[in-house]
Coordinates of C-alpha atoms and ligand atoms in Angstrom, one line a residue:
X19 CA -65.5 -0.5 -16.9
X20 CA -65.8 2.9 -15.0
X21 CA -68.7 3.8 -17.8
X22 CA -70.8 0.4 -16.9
X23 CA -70.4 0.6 -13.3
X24 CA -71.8 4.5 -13.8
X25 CA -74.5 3.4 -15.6
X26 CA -76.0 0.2 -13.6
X27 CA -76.2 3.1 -10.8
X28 CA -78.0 5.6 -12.6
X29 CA -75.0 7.9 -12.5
X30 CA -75.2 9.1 -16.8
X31 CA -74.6 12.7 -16.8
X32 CA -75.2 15.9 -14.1
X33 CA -76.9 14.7 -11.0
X34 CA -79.0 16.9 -9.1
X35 CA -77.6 17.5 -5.5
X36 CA -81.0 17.2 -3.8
X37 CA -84.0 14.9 -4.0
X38 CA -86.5 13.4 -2.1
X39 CA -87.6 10.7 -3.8
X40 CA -87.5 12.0 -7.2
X41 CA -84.2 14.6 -7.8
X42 CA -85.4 18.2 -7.8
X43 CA -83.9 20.7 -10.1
X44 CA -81.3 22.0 -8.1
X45 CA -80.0 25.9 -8.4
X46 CA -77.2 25.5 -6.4
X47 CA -73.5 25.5 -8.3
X48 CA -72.0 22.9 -10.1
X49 CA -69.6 20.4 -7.8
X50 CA -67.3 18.2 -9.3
X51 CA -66.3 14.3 -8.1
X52 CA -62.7 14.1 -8.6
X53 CA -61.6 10.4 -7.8
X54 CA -58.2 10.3 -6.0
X55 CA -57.3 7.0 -8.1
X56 CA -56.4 8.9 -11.0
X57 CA -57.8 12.8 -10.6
X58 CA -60.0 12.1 -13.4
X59 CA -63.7 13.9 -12.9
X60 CA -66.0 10.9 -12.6
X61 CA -69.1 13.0 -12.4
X62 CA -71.1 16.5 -11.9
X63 CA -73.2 17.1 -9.4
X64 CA -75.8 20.8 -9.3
X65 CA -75.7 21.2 -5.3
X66 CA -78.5 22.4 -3.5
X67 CA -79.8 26.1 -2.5
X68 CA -81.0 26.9 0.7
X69 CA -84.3 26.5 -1.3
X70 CA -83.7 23.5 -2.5
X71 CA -83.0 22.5 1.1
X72 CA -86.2 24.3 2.2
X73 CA -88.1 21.4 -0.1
X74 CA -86.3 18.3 0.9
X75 CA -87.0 19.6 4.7
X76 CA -90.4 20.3 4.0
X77 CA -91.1 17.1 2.7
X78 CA -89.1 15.1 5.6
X79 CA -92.0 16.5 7.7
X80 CA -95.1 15.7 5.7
X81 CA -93.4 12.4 4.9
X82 CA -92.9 11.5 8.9
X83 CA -96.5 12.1 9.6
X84 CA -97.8 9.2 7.0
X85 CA -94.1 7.0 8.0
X86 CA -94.8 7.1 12.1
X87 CA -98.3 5.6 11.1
X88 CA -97.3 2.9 9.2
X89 CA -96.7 -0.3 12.3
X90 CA -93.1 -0.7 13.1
X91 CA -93.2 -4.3 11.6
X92 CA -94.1 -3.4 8.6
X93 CA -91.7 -0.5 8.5
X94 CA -88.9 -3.6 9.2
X95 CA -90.7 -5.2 6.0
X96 CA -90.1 -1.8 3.8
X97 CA -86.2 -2.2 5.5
X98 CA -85.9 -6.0 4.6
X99 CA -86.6 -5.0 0.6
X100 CA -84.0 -1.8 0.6
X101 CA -81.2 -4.4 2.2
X102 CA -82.2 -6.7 -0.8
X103 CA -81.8 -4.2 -3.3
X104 CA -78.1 -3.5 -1.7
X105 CA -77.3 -7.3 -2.1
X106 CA -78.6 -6.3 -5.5
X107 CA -76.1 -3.7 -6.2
X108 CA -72.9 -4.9 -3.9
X109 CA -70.1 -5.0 -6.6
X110 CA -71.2 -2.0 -8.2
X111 CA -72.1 0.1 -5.2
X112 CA -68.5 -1.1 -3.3
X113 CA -66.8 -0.7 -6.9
X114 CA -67.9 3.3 -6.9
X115 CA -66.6 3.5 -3.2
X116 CA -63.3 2.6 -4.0
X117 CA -63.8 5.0 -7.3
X118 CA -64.5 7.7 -5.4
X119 CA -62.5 7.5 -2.4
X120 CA -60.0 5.6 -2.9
X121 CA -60.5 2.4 -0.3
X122 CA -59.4 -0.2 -2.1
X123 CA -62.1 -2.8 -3.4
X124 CA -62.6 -5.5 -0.5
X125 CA -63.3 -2.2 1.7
X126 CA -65.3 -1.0 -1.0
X127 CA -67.6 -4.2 -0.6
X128 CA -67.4 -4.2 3.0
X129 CA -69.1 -1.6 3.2
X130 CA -72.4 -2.1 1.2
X131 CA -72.0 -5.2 3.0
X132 CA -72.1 -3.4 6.5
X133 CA -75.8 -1.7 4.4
X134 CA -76.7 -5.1 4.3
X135 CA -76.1 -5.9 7.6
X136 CA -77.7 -2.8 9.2
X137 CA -81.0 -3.5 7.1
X138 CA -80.9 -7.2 8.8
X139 CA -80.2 -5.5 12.1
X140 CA -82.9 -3.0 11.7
X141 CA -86.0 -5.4 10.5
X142 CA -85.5 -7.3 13.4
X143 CA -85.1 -4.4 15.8
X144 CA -88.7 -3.1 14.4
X145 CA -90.3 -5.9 16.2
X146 CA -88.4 -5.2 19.5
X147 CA -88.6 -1.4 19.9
X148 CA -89.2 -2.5 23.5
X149 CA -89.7 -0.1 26.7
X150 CA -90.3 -1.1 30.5
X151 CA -92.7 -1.6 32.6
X152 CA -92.4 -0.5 36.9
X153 CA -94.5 -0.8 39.3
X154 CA -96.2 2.1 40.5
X155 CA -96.6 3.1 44.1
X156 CA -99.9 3.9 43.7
X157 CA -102.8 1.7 44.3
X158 CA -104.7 0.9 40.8
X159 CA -101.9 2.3 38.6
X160 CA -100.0 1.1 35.9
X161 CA -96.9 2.7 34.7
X162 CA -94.9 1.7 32.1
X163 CA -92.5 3.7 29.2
X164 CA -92.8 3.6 25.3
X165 CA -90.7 4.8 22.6
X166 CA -92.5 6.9 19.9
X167 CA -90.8 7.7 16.3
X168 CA -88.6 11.6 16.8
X169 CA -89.2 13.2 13.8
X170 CA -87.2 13.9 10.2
X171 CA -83.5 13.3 11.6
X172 CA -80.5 15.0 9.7
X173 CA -77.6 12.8 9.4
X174 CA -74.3 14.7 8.0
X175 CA -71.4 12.1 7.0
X176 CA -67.9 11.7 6.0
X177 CA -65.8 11.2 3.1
X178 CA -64.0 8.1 4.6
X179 CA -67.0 6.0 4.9
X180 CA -69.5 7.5 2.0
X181 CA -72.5 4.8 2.6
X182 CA -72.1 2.7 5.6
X183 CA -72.3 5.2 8.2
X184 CA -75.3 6.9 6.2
X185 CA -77.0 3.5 6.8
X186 CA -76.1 2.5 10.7
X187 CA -78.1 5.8 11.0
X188 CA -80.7 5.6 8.7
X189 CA -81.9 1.8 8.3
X190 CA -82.8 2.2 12.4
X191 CA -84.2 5.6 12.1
X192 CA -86.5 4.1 9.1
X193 CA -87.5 1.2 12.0
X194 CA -88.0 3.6 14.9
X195 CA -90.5 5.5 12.2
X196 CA -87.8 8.5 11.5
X197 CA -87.6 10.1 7.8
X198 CA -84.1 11.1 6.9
X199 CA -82.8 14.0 5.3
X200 CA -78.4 12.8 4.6
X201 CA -76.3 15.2 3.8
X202 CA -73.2 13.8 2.5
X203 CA -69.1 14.9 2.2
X204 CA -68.9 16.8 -1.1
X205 CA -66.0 14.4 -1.5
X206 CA -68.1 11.5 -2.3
X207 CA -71.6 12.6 -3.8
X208 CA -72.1 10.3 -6.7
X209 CA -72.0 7.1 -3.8
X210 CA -74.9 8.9 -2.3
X211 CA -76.6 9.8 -5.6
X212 CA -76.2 6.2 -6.3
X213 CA -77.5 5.0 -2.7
X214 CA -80.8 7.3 -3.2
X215 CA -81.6 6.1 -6.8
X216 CA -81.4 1.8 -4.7
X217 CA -84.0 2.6 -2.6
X218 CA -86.3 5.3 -3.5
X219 CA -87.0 2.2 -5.9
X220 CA -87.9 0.4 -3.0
X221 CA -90.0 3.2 -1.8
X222 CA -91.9 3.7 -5.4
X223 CA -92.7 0.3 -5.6
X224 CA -94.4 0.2 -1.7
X225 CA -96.7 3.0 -3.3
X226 CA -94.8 5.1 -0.1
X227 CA -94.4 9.4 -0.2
X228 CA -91.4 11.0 -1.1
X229 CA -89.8 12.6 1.4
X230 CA -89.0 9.0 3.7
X231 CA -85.5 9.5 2.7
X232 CA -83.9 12.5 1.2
X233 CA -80.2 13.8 0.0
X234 CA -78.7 17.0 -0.1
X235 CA -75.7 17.6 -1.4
X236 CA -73.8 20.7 -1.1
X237 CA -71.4 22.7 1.1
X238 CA -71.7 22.9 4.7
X239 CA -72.0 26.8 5.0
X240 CA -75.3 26.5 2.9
X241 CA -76.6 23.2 3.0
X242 CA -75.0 21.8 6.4
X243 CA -76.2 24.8 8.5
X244 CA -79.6 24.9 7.0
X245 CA -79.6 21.6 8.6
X246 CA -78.3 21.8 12.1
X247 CA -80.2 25.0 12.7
X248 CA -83.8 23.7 11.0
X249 CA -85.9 23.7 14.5
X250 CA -88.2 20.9 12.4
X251 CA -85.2 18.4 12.7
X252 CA -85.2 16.8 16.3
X253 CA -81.9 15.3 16.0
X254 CA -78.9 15.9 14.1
X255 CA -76.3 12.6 13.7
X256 CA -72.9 13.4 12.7
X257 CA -69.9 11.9 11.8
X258 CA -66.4 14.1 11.3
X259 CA -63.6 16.1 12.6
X260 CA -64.3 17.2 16.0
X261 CA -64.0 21.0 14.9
X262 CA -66.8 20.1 13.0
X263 CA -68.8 18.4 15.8
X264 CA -68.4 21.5 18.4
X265 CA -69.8 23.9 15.8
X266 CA -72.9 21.3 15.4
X267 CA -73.2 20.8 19.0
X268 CA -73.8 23.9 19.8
X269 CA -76.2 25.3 17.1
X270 CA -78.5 22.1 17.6
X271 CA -78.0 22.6 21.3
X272 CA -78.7 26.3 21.3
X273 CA -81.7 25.4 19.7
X274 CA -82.6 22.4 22.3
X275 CA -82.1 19.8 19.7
X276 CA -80.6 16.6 20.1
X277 CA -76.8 15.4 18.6
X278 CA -75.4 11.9 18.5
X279 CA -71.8 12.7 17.4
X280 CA -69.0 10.2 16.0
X281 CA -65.8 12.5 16.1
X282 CA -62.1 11.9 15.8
X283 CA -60.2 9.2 17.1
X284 CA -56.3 8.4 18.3
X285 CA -56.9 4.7 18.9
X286 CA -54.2 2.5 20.3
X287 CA -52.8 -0.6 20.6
X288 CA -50.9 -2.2 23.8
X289 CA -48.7 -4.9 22.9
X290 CA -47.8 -6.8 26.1
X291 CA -44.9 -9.3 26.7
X292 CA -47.5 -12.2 26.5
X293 CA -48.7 -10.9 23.6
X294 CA -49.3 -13.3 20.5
X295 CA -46.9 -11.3 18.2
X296 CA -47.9 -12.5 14.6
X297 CA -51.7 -12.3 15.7
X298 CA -50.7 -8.2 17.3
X299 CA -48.8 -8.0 13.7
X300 CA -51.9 -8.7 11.3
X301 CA -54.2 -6.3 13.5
X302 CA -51.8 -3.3 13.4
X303 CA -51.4 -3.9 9.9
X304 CA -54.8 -3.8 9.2
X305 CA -55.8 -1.0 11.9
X306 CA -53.0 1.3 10.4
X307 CA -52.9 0.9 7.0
X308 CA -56.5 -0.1 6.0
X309 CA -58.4 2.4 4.4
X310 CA -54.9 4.4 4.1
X311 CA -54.8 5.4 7.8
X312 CA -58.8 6.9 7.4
X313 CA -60.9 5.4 9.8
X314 CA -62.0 6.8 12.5
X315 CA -61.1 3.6 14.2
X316 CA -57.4 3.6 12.5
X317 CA -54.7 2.8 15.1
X318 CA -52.5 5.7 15.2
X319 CA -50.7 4.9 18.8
X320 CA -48.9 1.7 19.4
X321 CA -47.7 1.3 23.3
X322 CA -45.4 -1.2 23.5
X323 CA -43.5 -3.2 26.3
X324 CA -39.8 -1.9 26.4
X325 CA -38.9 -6.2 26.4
X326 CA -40.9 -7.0 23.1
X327 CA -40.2 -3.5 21.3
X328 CA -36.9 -4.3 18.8
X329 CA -38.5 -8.0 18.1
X330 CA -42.0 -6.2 17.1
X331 CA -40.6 -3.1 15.2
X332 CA -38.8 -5.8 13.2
X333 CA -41.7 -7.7 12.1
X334 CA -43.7 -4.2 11.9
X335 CA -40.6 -3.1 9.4
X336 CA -41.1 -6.2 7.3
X337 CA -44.8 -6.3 7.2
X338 CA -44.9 -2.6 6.0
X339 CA -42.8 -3.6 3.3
X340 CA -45.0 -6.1 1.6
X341 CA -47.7 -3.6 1.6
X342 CA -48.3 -3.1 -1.8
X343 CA -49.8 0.8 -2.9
X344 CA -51.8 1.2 -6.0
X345 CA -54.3 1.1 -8.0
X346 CA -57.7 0.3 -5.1
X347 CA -59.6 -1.5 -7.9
X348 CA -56.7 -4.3 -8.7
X349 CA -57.1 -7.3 -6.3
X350 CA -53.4 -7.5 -5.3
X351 CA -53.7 -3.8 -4.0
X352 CA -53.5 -3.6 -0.2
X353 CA -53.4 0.6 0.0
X354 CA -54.9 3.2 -2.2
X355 CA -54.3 6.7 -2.2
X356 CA -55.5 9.1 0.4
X357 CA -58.2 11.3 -0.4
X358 CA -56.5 14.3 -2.3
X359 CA -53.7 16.3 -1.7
X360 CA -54.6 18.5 1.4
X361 CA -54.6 15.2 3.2
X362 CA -51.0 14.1 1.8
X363 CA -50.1 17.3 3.2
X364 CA -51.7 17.3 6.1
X365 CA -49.7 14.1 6.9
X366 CA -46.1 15.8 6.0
X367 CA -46.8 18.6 8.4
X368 CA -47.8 16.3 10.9
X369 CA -44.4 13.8 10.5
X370 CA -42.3 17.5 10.3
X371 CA -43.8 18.6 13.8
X372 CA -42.8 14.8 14.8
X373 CA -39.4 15.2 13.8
X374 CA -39.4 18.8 15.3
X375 CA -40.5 17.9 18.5
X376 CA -38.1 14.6 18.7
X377 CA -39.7 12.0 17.1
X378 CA -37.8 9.2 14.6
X379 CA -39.5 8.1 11.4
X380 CA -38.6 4.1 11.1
X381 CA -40.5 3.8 8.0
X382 CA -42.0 5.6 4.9
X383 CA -44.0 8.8 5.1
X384 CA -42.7 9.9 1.1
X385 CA -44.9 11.1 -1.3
X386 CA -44.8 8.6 -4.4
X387 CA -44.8 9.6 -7.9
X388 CA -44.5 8.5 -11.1
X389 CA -47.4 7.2 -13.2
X390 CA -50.6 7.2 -11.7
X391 CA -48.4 8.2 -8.2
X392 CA -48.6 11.7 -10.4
X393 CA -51.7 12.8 -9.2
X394 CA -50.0 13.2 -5.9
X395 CA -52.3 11.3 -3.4
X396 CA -50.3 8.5 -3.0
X397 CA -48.0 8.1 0.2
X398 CA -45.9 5.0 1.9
X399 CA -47.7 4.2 5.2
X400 CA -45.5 5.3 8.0
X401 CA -44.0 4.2 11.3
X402 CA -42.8 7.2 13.6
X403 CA -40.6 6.6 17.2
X404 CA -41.9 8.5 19.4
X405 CA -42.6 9.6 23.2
X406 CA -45.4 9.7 25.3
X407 CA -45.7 13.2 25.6
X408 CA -45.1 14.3 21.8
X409 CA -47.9 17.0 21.1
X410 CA -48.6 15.5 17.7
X411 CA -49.1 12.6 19.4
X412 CA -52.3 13.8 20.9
X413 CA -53.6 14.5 17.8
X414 CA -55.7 12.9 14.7
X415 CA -53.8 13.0 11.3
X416 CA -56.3 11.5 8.7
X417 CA -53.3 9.9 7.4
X418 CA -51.4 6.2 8.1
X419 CA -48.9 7.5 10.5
X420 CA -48.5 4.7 13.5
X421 CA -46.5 6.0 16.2
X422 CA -44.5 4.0 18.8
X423 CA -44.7 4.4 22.2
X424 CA -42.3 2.3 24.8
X425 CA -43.3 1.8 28.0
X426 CA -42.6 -0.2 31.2
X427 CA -45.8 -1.2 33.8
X428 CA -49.4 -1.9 32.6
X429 CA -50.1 0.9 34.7
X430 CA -47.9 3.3 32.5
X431 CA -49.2 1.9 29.3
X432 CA -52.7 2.7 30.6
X433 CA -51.9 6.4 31.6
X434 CA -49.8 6.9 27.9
X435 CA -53.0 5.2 26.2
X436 CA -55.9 7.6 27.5
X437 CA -53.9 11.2 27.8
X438 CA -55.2 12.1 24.6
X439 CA -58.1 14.0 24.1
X440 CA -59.9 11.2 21.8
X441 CA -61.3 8.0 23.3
X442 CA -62.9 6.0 20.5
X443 CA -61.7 2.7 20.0
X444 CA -58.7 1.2 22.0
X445 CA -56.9 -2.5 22.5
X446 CA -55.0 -5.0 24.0
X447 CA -53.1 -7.9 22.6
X448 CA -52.2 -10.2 25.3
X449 CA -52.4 -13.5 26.9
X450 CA -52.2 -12.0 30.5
X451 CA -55.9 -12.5 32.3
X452 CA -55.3 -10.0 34.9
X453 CA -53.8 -7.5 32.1
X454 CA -56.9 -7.7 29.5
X455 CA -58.8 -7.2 32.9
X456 CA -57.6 -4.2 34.2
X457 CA -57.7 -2.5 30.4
X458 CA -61.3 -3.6 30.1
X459 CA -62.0 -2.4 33.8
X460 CA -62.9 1.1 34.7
X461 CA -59.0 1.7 35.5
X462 CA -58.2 0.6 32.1
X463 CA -59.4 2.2 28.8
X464 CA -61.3 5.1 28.8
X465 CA -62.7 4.6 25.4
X466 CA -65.9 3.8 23.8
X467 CA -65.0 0.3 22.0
X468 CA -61.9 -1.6 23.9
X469 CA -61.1 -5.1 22.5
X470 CA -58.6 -8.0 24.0
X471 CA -56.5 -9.2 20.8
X472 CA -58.1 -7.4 18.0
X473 CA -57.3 -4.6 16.5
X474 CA -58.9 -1.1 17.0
X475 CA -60.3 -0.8 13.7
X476 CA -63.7 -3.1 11.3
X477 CA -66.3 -3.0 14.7
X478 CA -69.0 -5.4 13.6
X479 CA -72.6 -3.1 13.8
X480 CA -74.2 -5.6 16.2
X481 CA -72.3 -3.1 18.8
X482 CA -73.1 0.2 19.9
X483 CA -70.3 2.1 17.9
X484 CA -69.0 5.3 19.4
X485 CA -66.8 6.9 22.1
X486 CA -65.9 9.2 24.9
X487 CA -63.9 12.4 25.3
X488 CA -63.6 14.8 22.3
X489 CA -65.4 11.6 20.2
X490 CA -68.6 13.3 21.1
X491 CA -70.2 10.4 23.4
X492 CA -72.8 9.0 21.0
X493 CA -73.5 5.6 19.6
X494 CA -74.4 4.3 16.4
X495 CA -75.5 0.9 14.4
X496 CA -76.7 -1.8 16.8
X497 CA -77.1 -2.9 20.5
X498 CA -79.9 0.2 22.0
X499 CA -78.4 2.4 19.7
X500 CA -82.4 2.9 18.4
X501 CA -83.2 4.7 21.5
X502 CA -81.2 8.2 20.2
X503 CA -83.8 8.1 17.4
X504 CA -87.1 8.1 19.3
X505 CA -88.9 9.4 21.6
X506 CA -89.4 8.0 25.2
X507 CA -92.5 8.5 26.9
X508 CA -93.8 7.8 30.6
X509 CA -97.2 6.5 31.1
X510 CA -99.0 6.2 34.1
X511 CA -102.9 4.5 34.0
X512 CA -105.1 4.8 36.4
X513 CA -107.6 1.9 36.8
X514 CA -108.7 2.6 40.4
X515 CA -112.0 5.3 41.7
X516 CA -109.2 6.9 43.6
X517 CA -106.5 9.6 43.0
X518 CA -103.6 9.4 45.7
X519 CA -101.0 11.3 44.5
X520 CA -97.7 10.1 44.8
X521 CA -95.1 11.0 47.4
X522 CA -97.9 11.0 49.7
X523 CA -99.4 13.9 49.3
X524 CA -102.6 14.8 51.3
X525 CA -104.3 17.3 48.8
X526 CA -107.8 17.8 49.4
X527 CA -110.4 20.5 50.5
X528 CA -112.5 18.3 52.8
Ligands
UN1_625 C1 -65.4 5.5 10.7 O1 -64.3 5.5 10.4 O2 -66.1 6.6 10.8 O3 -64.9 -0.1 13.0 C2 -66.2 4.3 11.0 C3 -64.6 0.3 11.8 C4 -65.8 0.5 10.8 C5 -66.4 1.9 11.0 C6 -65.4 3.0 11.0 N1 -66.8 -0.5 11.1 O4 -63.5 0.5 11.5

């Protein structure tokens, strides 16, 4: 099964770690895909050189001079065929995600469906790359602001979602006239091997350069700083830990580039006494456990009313134990295994500072084994009492670990739920107007997505995706997300025989 699904995606064999429409010979050193399922090696992949980068760059910039010429419509048209060719290739595509990270199937799909989506999204945005017009306060003049394509734009991703975040950034930088040079985790190369082999079909067939879109695949000391510090690359979108994001913000900003950054998260959920308990259930479920506690968007903080707290931990504690852990690609699996073992054991010394520091595991958090369990990336989800103030608390385990936080007034739950240093996604479950409108209000939530009964986790891409804080502050996928990706210019026209400068200005010799 793993052999056909391999084979529809062009995946036979050692992959070269760098193309740009056609794979290059790479010189870099050999990487291996390891899949978490089972530890078995599912492929080999020759990373790229700092040569090898060199090309793929090179051709990003001859590529973007013939791309920003072609109309913006017809760009969506070129968009419209590469989300076809992902309907194409959903169940294999979604079936090599959960291979190679371990999301179970349904998430695997997802996914290429979110492709599919963001290709929809993008061919209509290429007919609305809109800018304004004002009025000027000069006689005879026209003024008015357009957005112009930006240039090849680097986008570095991460293991947890290994093709749909590469799309939210690249099916709008291919409308706004962008080429795209994707760097991927080194997690999860063969899903971006697999990606480039769907649509540089696309892109042969449209008789279009090489170069449009690109991969390079390698470590981050080589092939991630050739990147961020390549003056020819405008903009640099990246998603990942937020060590990661300080290190790119300030080599692209050193060199007056421009960053749109999707960094960690510590959502959390307020469960108030009006709250619809069974719906609050189902949505922590999901935003804990999903994707084994690896979203970005994962709740990790649940702030509960004191008056509600033993009735919800109960249905919490039963909920947890239907959650079956296995095998991603069977349908009656709920939770895979994390990615590999730093991240099971990241997750231990996170619940033993918990417990150091006070805090009361209710439920799970062992390491399972036996069987496939043997490769030792398989943990039970985990709910951990704590306080407020717990240091861990403040932090981002890419792990499930929930923690539970009592608290009193709305006014406490709001202080507990934004004194952390994270402020991506955030929510409320509760049937209390004035309650779901001081969270959404600017006393409320300080984080970039905050939703009324649902959870903090599966954001649809119509939205601008992204948050505040130590997030980073930039926004992805849909609403004017596009504008990060091109240029805006100011144009004034001058239609009269006059020149009166504005302000007033008397500036004349006679
Ligand atoms: C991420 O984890 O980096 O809202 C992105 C969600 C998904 C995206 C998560 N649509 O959970």
């Amino acid at each position: 099964m793993i052999e056909d699904i391999l084979r529809t995606l062009s995946l036979t064999g050692e992959q070269s770690g760098a193309g740009n429409g056609s794979w290059l010979t790479c010189t870099g050193e050999v990487m291996e895909s390891v899949s978490p399922i089972d530890g078995q090696t599912i492929g080999r992949v020759r990373s790229a050189s700092r040569e090898d980068c060199e090309s793929v760059s090179a051709a990003a910039l001859r590529a973007f001079d013939t791309w920003k010429m072609v109309p913006a419509p017809k760009r969506g048209e070129i968009v419209r065929q590469i989300g076809n060719a992902f309907r194409a290739y959903k169940k294999e595509l979604g079936a090599l995600v959960s291979l190679e990270m371990g999301k179970i199937r349904a998430e695997g799909e997802g996914e290429v469906q979110e492709m599919i989506d963001m290709a929809d999204f993008a061919v209509g945005q290429s007919r609305m790359l809109y800018g304004l017009t004002m009025h000027s306060e000069r006689p005879g003049h026209r003024m008015y602001e357009q957005w112009h394509p930006i240039g090849p734009v680097g986008v570095i991703t991460a293991f947890n979602f290994p093709v749909a975040v590469w799309s939210w950034n690249a099916m709008i930088a291919l409308a706004a006239g962008d080429t795209v040079i994707w760097k991927p985790s080194s997690k999860v190369p063969l899903c971006a091997i697999a990606t480039m082999n769907i649509v540089w079909k696309v892109l042969r067939e449209n008789g279009l350069p090489e170069g449009i879109l690109s991969l390079v695949v390698g470590k981050h000391e080589t092939v991630g700083e050739a990147l961020i510090s390549d003056p020819r690359i405008p903009l640099i979108s990246a998603t990942g830990s937020v060590r990661m994001g300080r290190h790119i913000g300030q080599t692209v900003k050193e060199r007056l580039g421009k960053t749109l950054l999707e960094l960690g998260g510590n959502n959390a959920i307020i469960v108030t006494p009006s709250a619809n308990l069974q719906l609050a259930v189902r949505a922590i479920l999901f935003g804990a456990v999903g994707t084994a506690g690896q979203r970005c968007t994962t709740t990790r903080r649940l702030i509960v009313h004191q008056s509600i707290y033993p009735a919800l931990v109960e249905a919490l504690l039963k909920a947890y134990s239907h959650v079956r852990i296995g095998d991603p690609l069977e349908e009656s699996t709920l939770m895979g295994p994390l990615i590999d073992r730093e991240a099971v054991e990241s997750m231990q010394t996170a619940l033993k500072h918990a417990q150091d520091e006070g805090g009361r595991i209710l439920y799970g958090g062992e390491i399972l084994s036996g069987g496939l369990f043997d490769t030792g990336t398989y943990v039970t989800p985990c709910i951990c009492e704590a306080g407020p103030d717990l240091s861990i608390v403040k932090e981002e385990t890419f792990a499930p670990i929930l923690y539970l936080i009592r608290y009193d007034t709305i006014e406490e739950a709001i202080q507990y739920h934004n004194a952390v240093p994270q402020g991506l996604s955030s929510a409320i479950f509760t049937n209390n107007l004035k309650e779901a409108e001081v969270f959404l209000s600017h006393r409320g939530s300080d984080c970039g997505i905050a939703n009324v009964n649902v959870g903090t986790s599966g954001a649809e891409i119509g939205g601008a995706f992204g948050g505040e804080k130590d997030t980073g502050g930039g926004r992805e996928a849909g609403s004017d997300a596009w504008k990060a990706y091109m240029r805006r210019q100011t144009c004034t026209i001058n239609w009269s025989d006059d020149l009166p400068p504005a302000q007033g200005i008397r500036f004349k010799t006679t």
